[in-house]
Short mmCIF file of C-alpha atoms in Angstrom, two decimals:
data_model
loop_
_atom_site.label_atom_id
_atom_site.label_comp_id
_atom_site.label_asym_id
_atom_site.label_seq_id
_atom_site.Cartn_x
_atom_site.Cartn_y
_atom_site.Cartn_z
CA UNK A 11 229.01 261.66 148.41
CA UNK A 12 232.55 260.21 148.21
CA UNK A 13 235.54 260.92 150.56
CA UNK A 14 238.77 259.61 148.90
CA UNK A 15 240.49 259.79 152.11
CA UNK A 16 240.22 261.45 156.09
CA UNK A 17 243.77 262.84 156.97
CA UNK A 18 242.26 266.36 158.45
CA UNK A 19 239.52 268.09 159.05
CA UNK A 20 240.68 271.51 157.17
CA UNK A 21 239.09 270.82 153.76
CA UNK A 22 236.44 269.46 154.13
CA UNK A 23 233.57 272.18 153.55
CA UNK A 24 230.33 272.34 156.01
CA UNK A 25 227.89 270.46 153.96
CA UNK A 26 230.46 267.68 153.66
CA UNK A 27 230.81 267.45 157.45
CA UNK A 28 226.63 267.79 157.36
CA UNK A 29 226.59 264.84 155.47
CA UNK A 30 229.03 262.70 157.85
CA UNK A 31 226.86 264.14 160.33
CA UNK A 32 223.91 262.94 158.95
CA UNK A 33 225.00 259.42 158.08
CA UNK A 34 225.86 259.19 161.35
CA UNK A 35 222.82 259.41 162.72
CA UNK A 36 221.30 256.73 160.55
CA UNK A 37 224.51 254.63 161.34
CA UNK A 38 223.64 255.00 165.23
CA UNK A 39 219.74 253.70 164.40
CA UNK A 40 221.56 250.30 163.08
CA UNK A 41 223.51 250.74 166.43
CA UNK A 42 220.21 250.41 168.38
CA UNK A 43 218.45 247.66 166.21
CA UNK A 44 218.48 244.14 167.74
CA UNK A 45 221.17 243.12 164.71
CA UNK A 46 223.49 246.15 164.51
CA UNK A 47 225.22 245.03 160.84
CA UNK A 48 224.62 246.06 157.45
CA UNK A 49 226.20 244.79 154.86
CA UNK A 50 227.54 248.26 152.77
CA UNK A 51 231.08 247.09 153.10
CA UNK A 52 231.11 243.43 153.03
CA UNK A 53 234.11 242.45 150.95
CA UNK A 54 236.26 245.36 152.42
CA UNK A 55 239.53 244.50 154.43
CA UNK A 56 240.39 247.46 156.19
CA UNK A 57 243.70 247.08 158.65
CA UNK A 58 243.53 249.01 161.79
CA UNK A 59 247.37 250.14 161.70
CA UNK A 60 247.85 251.52 165.89
CA UNK A 61 251.68 252.50 165.91
CA UNK A 62 250.66 254.24 169.02
CA UNK A 63 248.79 252.86 172.05
CA UNK A 64 244.66 254.11 172.43
CA UNK A 65 241.80 251.69 173.41
CA UNK A 66 238.99 253.29 172.19
CA UNK A 67 239.82 254.90 169.03
CA UNK A 68 240.76 251.17 167.83
CA UNK A 69 237.69 249.69 169.75
CA UNK A 70 235.62 252.29 168.00
CA UNK A 71 237.01 251.96 164.45
CA UNK A 72 237.09 248.26 165.05
CA UNK A 73 233.82 247.79 165.88
CA UNK A 74 232.63 250.13 163.32
CA UNK A 75 233.75 248.21 160.43
CA UNK A 76 232.95 245.31 161.80
CA UNK A 77 229.16 246.90 161.77
CA UNK A 78 229.53 247.65 158.28
CA UNK A 79 230.74 243.85 157.32
CA UNK A 80 233.91 244.96 156.33
CA UNK A 81 236.83 243.05 157.21
CA UNK A 82 239.74 244.18 159.68
CA UNK A 83 243.02 243.33 160.75
CA UNK A 84 244.43 244.92 163.49
CA UNK A 85 248.12 245.94 163.93
CA UNK A 86 249.54 247.57 166.54
CA UNK A 87 252.96 249.12 166.77
CA UNK A 88 254.39 246.99 169.92
CA UNK A 89 255.36 244.03 169.77
CA UNK A 90 255.70 244.17 165.76
CA UNK A 91 258.34 244.07 163.01
CA UNK A 92 258.42 248.00 164.10
CA UNK A 93 260.13 246.92 167.06
CA UNK A 94 263.15 245.32 165.35
CA UNK A 95 263.35 248.44 163.31
CA UNK A 96 260.33 248.43 159.99
CA UNK A 97 260.74 251.54 158.95
CA UNK A 98 256.92 252.88 158.65
CA UNK A 99 257.23 252.58 154.69
CA UNK A 100 258.31 248.94 154.74
CA UNK A 101 255.34 248.37 157.19
CA UNK A 102 252.45 249.88 155.64
CA UNK A 103 254.02 248.92 152.17
CA UNK A 104 254.06 245.30 153.32
CA UNK A 105 250.88 244.65 154.46
CA UNK A 106 249.43 246.57 151.84
CA UNK A 107 250.81 243.90 149.22
CA UNK A 108 248.60 241.51 151.19
CA UNK A 109 245.95 243.31 149.11
CA UNK A 110 243.73 244.92 151.59
CA UNK A 111 242.01 248.40 151.02
CA UNK A 112 242.57 250.63 153.26
CA UNK A 113 244.14 251.60 156.21
CA UNK A 114 243.02 253.42 159.75
CA UNK A 115 246.47 255.19 161.12
CA UNK A 116 247.07 256.44 164.25
CA UNK A 117 251.15 257.09 164.53
CA UNK A 118 252.78 259.84 167.45
CA UNK A 119 254.44 261.62 164.43
CA UNK A 120 252.46 263.74 162.98
CA UNK A 121 251.92 263.21 158.86
CA UNK A 122 252.03 259.77 159.09
CA UNK A 123 249.19 258.90 158.09
CA UNK A 124 249.33 261.40 154.73
CA UNK A 125 253.06 259.42 153.85
CA UNK A 126 251.45 255.80 154.35
CA UNK A 127 248.83 257.25 151.51
CA UNK A 128 251.69 258.54 149.43
CA UNK A 129 253.52 255.32 149.34
CA UNK A 130 250.81 252.63 149.34
CA UNK A 131 248.37 254.59 146.77
CA UNK A 132 245.66 253.03 149.28
CA UNK A 133 242.60 255.41 151.49
CA UNK A 134 243.65 256.20 154.97
CA UNK A 135 242.06 257.84 157.76
CA UNK A 136 243.62 259.31 160.34
CA UNK A 137 242.73 257.92 163.68
CA UNK A 138 245.27 260.86 165.42
CA UNK A 139 248.99 262.17 164.49
CA UNK A 140 251.09 263.57 166.50
CA UNK A 141 250.26 266.93 167.28
CA UNK A 142 248.93 267.39 164.09
CA UNK A 143 245.09 266.18 164.16
CA UNK A 144 242.15 263.78 165.23
CA UNK A 145 239.72 264.54 162.41
CA UNK A 146 236.65 262.09 163.62
CA UNK A 147 236.96 262.33 166.92
CA UNK A 148 236.41 266.25 166.47
CA UNK A 149 233.24 264.84 164.14
CA UNK A 150 232.40 262.69 166.96
CA UNK A 151 232.33 265.96 169.49
CA UNK A 152 230.78 267.73 167.02
CA UNK A 153 228.19 264.87 166.93
CA UNK A 154 227.44 264.44 170.05
CA UNK A 155 226.96 268.32 170.84
CA UNK A 156 224.29 268.50 168.01
CA UNK A 157 223.31 265.82 169.23
CA UNK A 158 222.38 267.49 172.80
CA UNK A 159 222.29 271.46 171.71
CA UNK A 160 220.59 271.02 168.40
CA UNK A 161 222.54 273.02 165.26
CA UNK A 162 225.81 274.57 166.41
CA UNK A 163 225.88 276.89 164.14
CA UNK A 164 226.26 280.51 166.43
CA UNK A 165 226.61 277.93 169.71
CA UNK A 166 229.68 278.79 171.88
CA UNK A 167 232.41 276.25 172.78
CA UNK A 168 235.47 276.74 175.18
CA UNK A 169 237.92 274.62 174.78
CA UNK A 170 239.73 274.08 177.78
CA UNK A 171 242.97 273.38 178.90
CA UNK A 172 246.24 271.28 177.14
CA UNK A 173 246.00 272.79 173.76
CA UNK A 174 249.64 273.06 173.58
CA UNK A 175 250.06 269.30 173.43
CA UNK A 176 246.50 268.80 172.03
CA UNK A 177 245.84 267.21 168.41
CA UNK A 178 242.00 267.43 169.78
CA UNK A 179 242.23 270.57 169.67
CA UNK A 180 243.12 272.10 166.10
CA UNK A 181 240.47 269.28 164.13
CA UNK A 182 237.70 270.38 166.45
CA UNK A 183 238.63 274.16 166.01
CA UNK A 184 238.52 273.65 162.12
CA UNK A 185 235.24 271.48 162.48
CA UNK A 186 233.12 273.73 164.86
CA UNK A 187 233.78 276.83 163.47
CA UNK A 188 232.81 275.28 159.83
CA UNK A 189 230.05 274.44 161.35
CA UNK A 190 229.49 277.96 162.90
CA UNK A 191 230.35 277.78 166.30
CA UNK A 192 231.69 280.37 168.30
CA UNK A 193 234.62 278.91 169.83
CA UNK A 194 237.03 279.92 172.90
CA UNK A 195 240.48 278.06 173.82
CA UNK A 196 241.10 278.63 177.28
CA UNK A 197 244.39 277.25 178.64
CA UNK A 198 247.25 278.16 181.13
CA UNK A 199 249.63 280.75 179.23
CA UNK A 200 252.45 277.80 178.78
CA UNK A 201 250.04 275.46 177.38
CA UNK A 202 249.34 277.77 174.67
CA UNK A 203 250.53 276.89 171.53
CA UNK A 204 253.20 279.57 169.94
CA UNK A 205 251.62 281.27 167.33
CA UNK A 206 248.29 279.84 168.31
CA UNK A 207 247.10 284.03 167.80
CA UNK A 208 248.16 283.85 164.46
CA UNK A 209 246.43 280.71 162.95
CA UNK A 210 244.06 281.44 159.87
CA UNK A 211 241.46 279.16 161.96
CA UNK A 212 242.17 281.22 165.08
CA UNK A 213 241.00 284.57 163.58
CA UNK A 214 237.73 285.74 165.59
CA UNK A 215 238.24 282.90 168.36
CA UNK A 216 238.96 284.58 171.78
CA UNK A 217 241.69 283.43 173.45
CA UNK A 218 242.07 283.51 176.69
CA UNK A 219 244.12 282.56 180.06
CA UNK A 220 240.52 283.16 181.81
CA UNK A 221 238.71 280.20 182.20
CA UNK A 222 236.08 281.85 185.08
CA UNK A 223 235.52 285.03 182.85
CA UNK A 224 233.35 282.45 180.00
CA UNK A 225 232.27 279.85 182.07
CA UNK A 226 228.83 281.17 182.63
CA UNK A 227 228.75 282.26 178.25
CA UNK A 228 229.19 279.21 177.35
CA UNK A 229 226.88 276.22 175.56
CA UNK A 230 229.62 273.42 175.69
CA UNK A 231 232.74 272.99 177.62
CA UNK A 232 235.04 270.84 176.18
CA UNK A 233 237.39 270.10 179.06
CA UNK A 234 241.33 268.43 177.48
CA UNK A 235 243.18 265.76 178.95
CA UNK A 236 246.67 267.12 180.89
CA UNK A 237 249.01 265.23 178.76
CA UNK A 238 251.56 264.33 181.54
CA UNK A 239 253.46 261.48 178.91
CA UNK A 240 254.17 264.19 176.81
CA UNK A 241 255.06 267.10 179.04
CA UNK A 242 258.89 266.78 179.74
CA UNK A 243 259.07 270.14 181.37
CA UNK A 244 257.15 271.66 184.08
CA UNK A 245 254.09 273.48 182.07
CA UNK A 246 252.30 274.38 185.72
CA UNK A 247 253.73 274.86 189.05
CA UNK A 248 251.24 272.12 190.73
CA UNK A 249 248.11 270.06 190.24
CA UNK A 250 246.04 271.73 192.35
CA UNK A 251 247.40 274.50 190.82
CA UNK A 252 246.05 273.45 187.44
CA UNK A 253 243.30 272.36 189.30
CA UNK A 254 242.58 276.19 190.64
CA UNK A 255 242.82 277.74 187.81
CA UNK A 256 241.80 275.73 184.15
CA UNK A 257 240.06 272.64 186.16
CA UNK A 258 236.37 272.18 185.59
CA UNK A 259 235.68 272.32 189.74
CA UNK A 260 232.63 271.95 191.83
CA UNK A 261 232.15 275.60 191.59
CA UNK A 262 232.60 276.01 188.08
CA UNK A 263 230.17 273.64 187.64
CA UNK A 264 227.21 274.99 189.57
CA UNK A 265 227.91 278.35 187.34
CA UNK A 266 228.05 276.66 184.16
CA UNK A 267 224.73 277.54 182.04
CA UNK A 268 221.87 275.00 182.80
CA UNK A 269 221.61 274.07 179.41
CA UNK A 270 225.13 273.99 178.56
CA UNK A 271 226.94 270.36 178.32
CA UNK A 272 230.34 268.87 179.03
CA UNK A 273 232.80 267.02 176.76
CA UNK A 274 236.41 265.30 177.69
CA UNK A 275 237.71 263.55 174.36
CA UNK A 276 238.51 261.36 177.02
CA UNK A 277 240.50 259.75 179.18
CA UNK A 278 240.37 262.07 182.10
CA UNK A 279 242.63 262.38 184.49
CA UNK A 280 239.53 262.64 187.49
CA UNK A 281 239.91 265.44 189.92
CA UNK A 282 242.62 266.94 188.14
CA UNK A 283 241.57 268.71 184.40
CA UNK A 284 237.39 267.77 185.99
CA UNK A 285 236.05 267.27 189.08
CA UNK A 286 233.89 263.83 188.92
CA UNK A 287 230.84 265.71 189.57
CA UNK A 288 231.39 267.36 186.64
CA UNK A 289 232.27 264.18 184.67
CA UNK A 290 228.95 261.98 185.45
CA UNK A 291 226.85 265.46 185.61
CA UNK A 292 223.72 264.62 183.40
CA UNK A 293 225.38 267.13 181.16
CA UNK A 294 228.13 265.33 180.74
CA UNK A 295 228.32 263.98 177.38
CA UNK A 296 231.61 261.82 177.76
CA UNK A 297 229.91 258.71 177.24
CA UNK A 298 227.76 260.29 174.47
CA UNK A 299 231.05 261.09 172.66
CA UNK A 300 232.35 257.28 173.25
CA UNK A 301 228.72 256.30 172.05
CA UNK A 302 229.16 258.91 168.71
CA UNK A 303 232.24 257.55 167.90
CA UNK A 304 231.07 254.11 166.71
CA UNK A 305 228.60 256.39 164.65
CA UNK A 306 230.47 258.82 163.38
CA UNK A 307 233.00 256.15 162.11
CA UNK A 308 230.95 254.29 160.79
CA UNK A 309 229.73 256.80 159.26
CA UNK A 310 233.28 257.86 157.98
CA UNK A 311 234.47 254.37 156.68
CA UNK A 312 231.16 254.23 154.94
CA UNK A 313 231.86 257.42 152.66
CA UNK A 314 235.57 256.53 152.08
CA UNK A 315 235.19 252.74 151.33
CA UNK A 316 231.80 253.04 149.44
CA UNK A 317 231.21 254.54 145.62
CA UNK A 318 233.69 253.82 143.17
CA UNK A 319 235.53 255.40 140.96
CA UNK A 320 234.84 258.42 139.53
CA UNK A 321 232.53 259.18 142.58
CA UNK A 322 231.91 263.09 142.82
CA UNK A 323 233.32 264.36 145.75
CA UNK B 11 223.22 262.48 145.20
CA UNK B 12 221.75 262.21 141.94
CA UNK B 13 222.35 258.03 140.82
CA UNK B 14 224.35 257.65 137.76
CA UNK B 15 222.37 257.85 134.66
CA UNK B 16 224.68 255.37 132.34
CA UNK B 17 224.61 252.41 135.17
CA UNK B 18 222.87 249.31 133.93
CA UNK B 19 220.30 247.28 136.38
CA UNK B 20 219.90 249.54 139.02
CA UNK B 21 215.81 250.77 139.65
CA UNK B 22 217.49 254.08 139.37
CA UNK B 23 216.89 254.56 135.53
CA UNK B 24 213.72 254.72 135.54
CA UNK B 25 212.94 257.10 137.76
CA UNK B 26 214.24 260.26 138.35
CA UNK B 27 213.24 263.65 137.43
CA UNK B 28 210.48 265.07 135.56
CA UNK B 29 211.43 264.46 131.83
CA UNK B 30 211.50 268.05 129.51
CA UNK B 31 208.79 268.34 127.79
CA UNK B 32 210.65 268.76 124.61
CA UNK B 33 212.22 265.81 124.00
CA UNK B 34 209.69 262.71 122.42
CA UNK B 35 208.84 262.01 126.08
CA UNK B 36 205.11 261.08 126.35
CA UNK B 37 202.49 261.34 129.25
CA UNK B 38 201.27 257.74 130.02
CA UNK B 39 199.42 258.08 133.61
CA UNK B 40 198.45 261.62 134.08
CA UNK B 41 196.92 262.49 137.58
CA UNK B 42 193.76 261.21 137.31
CA UNK B 43 195.01 257.91 136.74
CA UNK B 44 197.42 257.94 138.79
CA UNK B 45 194.70 258.65 141.77
CA UNK B 46 192.50 255.77 140.39
CA UNK B 47 195.31 253.24 140.00
CA UNK B 48 196.46 254.00 144.02
CA UNK B 49 192.95 253.88 144.98
CA UNK B 50 192.58 250.34 143.38
CA UNK B 51 195.48 249.42 144.20
CA UNK B 52 194.25 250.27 147.99
CA UNK B 53 191.10 248.59 147.50
CA UNK B 54 193.59 244.60 146.38
CA UNK B 55 196.02 244.93 149.32
CA UNK B 56 192.59 244.82 151.60
CA UNK B 57 191.07 242.39 150.01
CA UNK B 58 194.15 240.16 149.69
CA UNK B 59 194.76 240.95 153.70
CA UNK B 60 190.83 240.22 154.40
CA UNK B 61 191.36 244.01 156.27
CA UNK B 62 193.94 246.26 157.74
CA UNK B 63 194.92 244.24 160.50
CA UNK B 64 198.95 244.19 160.94
CA UNK B 65 199.73 246.09 158.19
CA UNK B 66 202.91 248.02 157.48
CA UNK B 67 203.49 250.35 154.74
CA UNK B 68 206.94 250.62 153.93
CA UNK B 69 207.68 253.51 150.94
CA UNK B 70 211.11 252.96 149.44
CA UNK B 71 212.75 256.25 149.20
CA UNK B 72 212.51 258.64 147.15
CA UNK B 73 209.00 258.61 145.36
CA UNK B 74 208.08 255.40 147.05
CA UNK B 75 207.37 257.30 150.02
CA UNK B 76 205.06 259.60 149.08
CA UNK B 77 202.97 256.57 147.35
CA UNK B 78 203.19 254.52 150.67
CA UNK B 79 202.01 257.67 152.76
CA UNK B 80 198.62 258.12 150.37
CA UNK B 81 198.44 254.09 150.17
CA UNK B 82 198.37 254.07 153.87
CA UNK B 83 195.98 257.43 154.22
CA UNK B 84 193.65 255.49 151.33
CA UNK B 85 193.04 252.27 153.36
CA UNK B 86 193.12 253.93 156.49
CA UNK B 87 189.96 256.41 154.53
CA UNK B 88 188.02 252.78 153.57
CA UNK B 89 188.50 251.12 157.19
CA UNK B 90 188.23 253.61 159.48
CA UNK B 91 191.32 253.06 161.39
CA UNK B 92 194.95 254.23 161.16
CA UNK B 93 196.95 252.15 158.70
CA UNK B 94 200.70 252.19 160.08
CA UNK B 95 203.06 253.83 157.86
CA UNK B 96 207.15 254.03 157.55
CA UNK B 97 210.13 254.45 155.04
CA UNK B 98 212.75 252.13 154.58
CA UNK B 99 216.35 253.18 153.15
CA UNK B 100 218.58 250.53 151.46
CA UNK B 101 221.38 252.58 150.37
CA UNK B 102 223.40 250.14 152.57
CA UNK B 103 222.14 247.32 150.59
CA UNK B 104 222.78 247.84 147.08
CA UNK B 105 225.10 245.44 145.91
CA UNK B 106 226.68 248.19 143.46
CA UNK B 107 227.98 250.50 146.37
CA UNK B 108 231.26 249.68 145.44
CA UNK B 109 230.86 250.64 142.05
CA UNK B 110 228.83 253.61 141.64
CA UNK B 111 228.70 256.95 143.67
CA UNK B 112 227.23 256.18 147.23
CA UNK B 113 223.78 257.82 147.55
CA UNK B 114 222.13 260.09 149.83
CA UNK B 115 220.51 258.58 152.74
CA UNK B 116 217.25 258.93 153.96
CA UNK B 117 215.57 257.56 157.58
CA UNK B 118 214.22 254.70 157.69
CA UNK B 119 211.37 255.33 159.91
CA UNK B 120 209.91 251.96 161.38
CA UNK B 121 206.37 252.10 163.26
CA UNK B 122 206.18 252.00 167.25
CA UNK B 123 205.47 248.10 166.86
CA UNK B 124 207.89 247.44 164.71
CA UNK B 125 207.60 244.67 161.83
CA UNK B 126 207.47 241.62 163.22
CA UNK B 127 204.75 239.28 162.54
CA UNK B 128 202.96 242.48 160.30
CA UNK B 129 202.52 242.08 156.85
CA UNK B 130 204.75 244.46 155.52
CA UNK B 131 203.34 246.04 152.04
CA UNK B 132 206.80 247.38 150.38
CA UNK B 133 206.23 250.79 148.27
CA UNK B 134 207.99 251.80 145.50
CA UNK B 135 206.98 253.93 142.17
CA UNK B 136 208.23 251.95 139.36
CA UNK B 137 209.91 247.96 139.15
CA UNK B 138 212.09 247.43 136.67
CA UNK B 139 215.27 245.19 137.16
CA UNK B 140 214.55 244.28 140.76
CA UNK B 141 217.77 244.86 143.09
CA UNK B 142 216.02 247.64 145.29
CA UNK B 143 213.76 245.54 146.05
CA UNK B 144 216.27 243.00 146.60
CA UNK B 145 217.81 245.32 148.80
CA UNK B 146 215.07 246.24 151.13
CA UNK B 147 214.70 242.47 151.62
CA UNK B 148 217.66 242.60 153.37
CA UNK B 149 217.05 245.50 154.34
CA UNK B 150 213.93 243.90 156.33
CA UNK B 151 215.17 241.40 157.05
CA UNK B 152 217.87 243.18 159.39
CA UNK B 153 214.78 244.91 160.90
CA UNK B 154 212.73 242.68 161.87
CA UNK B 155 210.66 239.25 160.43
CA UNK B 156 207.21 239.71 159.08
CA UNK B 157 204.37 237.40 158.71
CA UNK B 158 204.80 238.08 154.90
CA UNK B 159 206.01 240.62 152.63
CA UNK B 160 203.84 242.01 149.65
CA UNK B 161 205.21 244.47 146.90
CA UNK B 162 203.18 247.44 145.29
CA UNK B 163 204.36 249.23 142.37
CA UNK B 164 203.01 252.40 140.99
CA UNK B 165 204.77 251.00 137.81
CA UNK B 166 206.31 247.75 136.06
CA UNK B 167 207.89 248.54 133.10
CA UNK B 168 209.83 244.90 133.14
CA UNK B 169 213.45 243.73 132.55
CA UNK B 170 213.88 241.68 135.30
CA UNK B 171 217.47 240.93 136.42
CA UNK B 172 215.77 238.63 139.38
CA UNK B 173 212.96 236.54 140.13
CA UNK B 174 210.69 239.00 141.78
CA UNK B 175 207.47 239.89 140.52
CA UNK B 176 204.91 242.56 142.18
CA UNK B 177 201.56 241.99 143.87
CA UNK B 178 199.68 244.79 143.44
CA UNK B 179 200.52 247.21 140.05
CA UNK B 180 199.41 250.37 139.10
CA UNK B 181 200.42 249.74 135.60
CA UNK B 182 201.85 247.44 133.49
CA UNK B 183 204.30 249.45 131.13
CA UNK B 184 206.15 247.66 128.37
CA UNK B 185 209.32 248.86 127.45
CA UNK B 186 212.45 248.61 125.78
CA UNK B 187 215.18 249.15 127.92
CA UNK B 188 216.23 251.84 126.08
CA UNK B 189 213.28 253.78 127.25
CA UNK B 190 213.23 256.14 130.12
CA UNK B 191 210.30 256.29 132.64
CA UNK B 192 210.36 258.68 134.57
CA UNK B 193 207.71 259.49 137.73
CA UNK B 194 206.99 262.68 138.87
CA UNK B 195 204.57 262.99 142.16
CA UNK B 196 203.25 265.93 143.94
CA UNK B 197 204.75 266.38 147.20
CA UNK B 198 208.32 265.78 145.53
CA UNK B 199 207.86 267.53 141.59
CA UNK B 200 204.92 269.45 141.41
CA UNK B 201 202.90 267.55 139.62
CA UNK B 202 201.67 264.05 139.38
CA UNK B 203 202.23 262.28 136.05
CA UNK B 204 203.96 259.25 135.17
CA UNK B 205 206.26 259.95 130.70
CA UNK B 206 208.40 257.87 129.21
CA UNK B 207 210.52 258.87 126.78
CA UNK B 208 213.57 257.47 124.65
CA UNK B 209 214.07 254.41 122.51
CA UNK B 210 212.02 255.51 119.81
CA UNK B 211 214.69 256.68 117.46
#
């Protein structure tokens, strides 16, 4: 399978997603060896262009590329020519002119990775763009859950919290539903994206503001970070009220089915959307998600950057 | 994903799905001959190794895996104890990854004791350019450090691109480079058979 790029989960079918996850299994095995490196992308130069702050995604992509023997260059918006006013277009075209093979891009503007691809003609992997999508996060979440729960067909996943600002939720919805999972969205009324009930991908999903009504019925509870930095107005009266209504508290943790797992894309606001007991519980996949990130990104890089012209998709 | 049929020098050209019977293909090894060849190879491996000590048979997907399992079973029978067997996927190690469609990966499974200081016998169906074996040697180097690596193939059809030779061969089959060799194995194709086709015209 050859992927020309990875801008979003939308458009990938079940077979493609499964192939990426299966490849990630093999990549995980590479990560467990004494020599954690394979020559698959030797001679490929990838630029990690992070116009927006990130720790885990950036390091995870960098490690993934290095484990595949690719050469990487890092670019961050801060301290670069963008702070002198250089446009995204000039920046990516300048980097592309150095003879690189492709980009991993994170940008606060939705659609920036697509534009970068249009401007440079190079393959681009979206590492999170604005409120649009975060495809590798969705894939790594699915990977970690598949590990813990088995095939996701028919499994019930509740995505809880700040849906309004989350790019993770859109990508996850597509990914999970393509894999056959049942998804319930839970959020305070003010943090439900406008028109969410009319999105094609939410058709057939339950959308509720009542976390207590679903907590006993889930196989996986995915808590989202309250994105304080993106909140200009008051989306809820107080933090304690948010925790009472939509946090994974000790009480709710006790009500989760025994086999159910907990996910959080990080970074966490401990005590706000997730209690420390839940974050550190044995059934918490939070660190598994981080580990899965490297394997899944290796798989995505492999499918995008190996395979020649004319490869079948 | 089926490998490109036009790629030059790749091992995959020499194997693949069974040949259709309506062309000029002819059977060069039947089921009994394959069984005899494998039995002889199993004895050869044991003789060369002076028994089954420290042997690990690694099959290269797809059909090499079944050959490895059969060889290990035959040797286990002779030795009266289990001979370790595993699979070695070489997809990541191919030197044509950038030029050809990516292949479907198969799992790499190494016996629990690993391959350090072991005698690894690589098993594959057809030896052709040698590029698959070169990739396999790279893959092995990343997994451990065996005492020695030997190569067992069902068919050696010549036309090497690299200085690689097999230690144990089921059948040497001189071919023209225009010919195709098709190996079918019961576990994968429902029949044990080696056919050769093309090149006559």
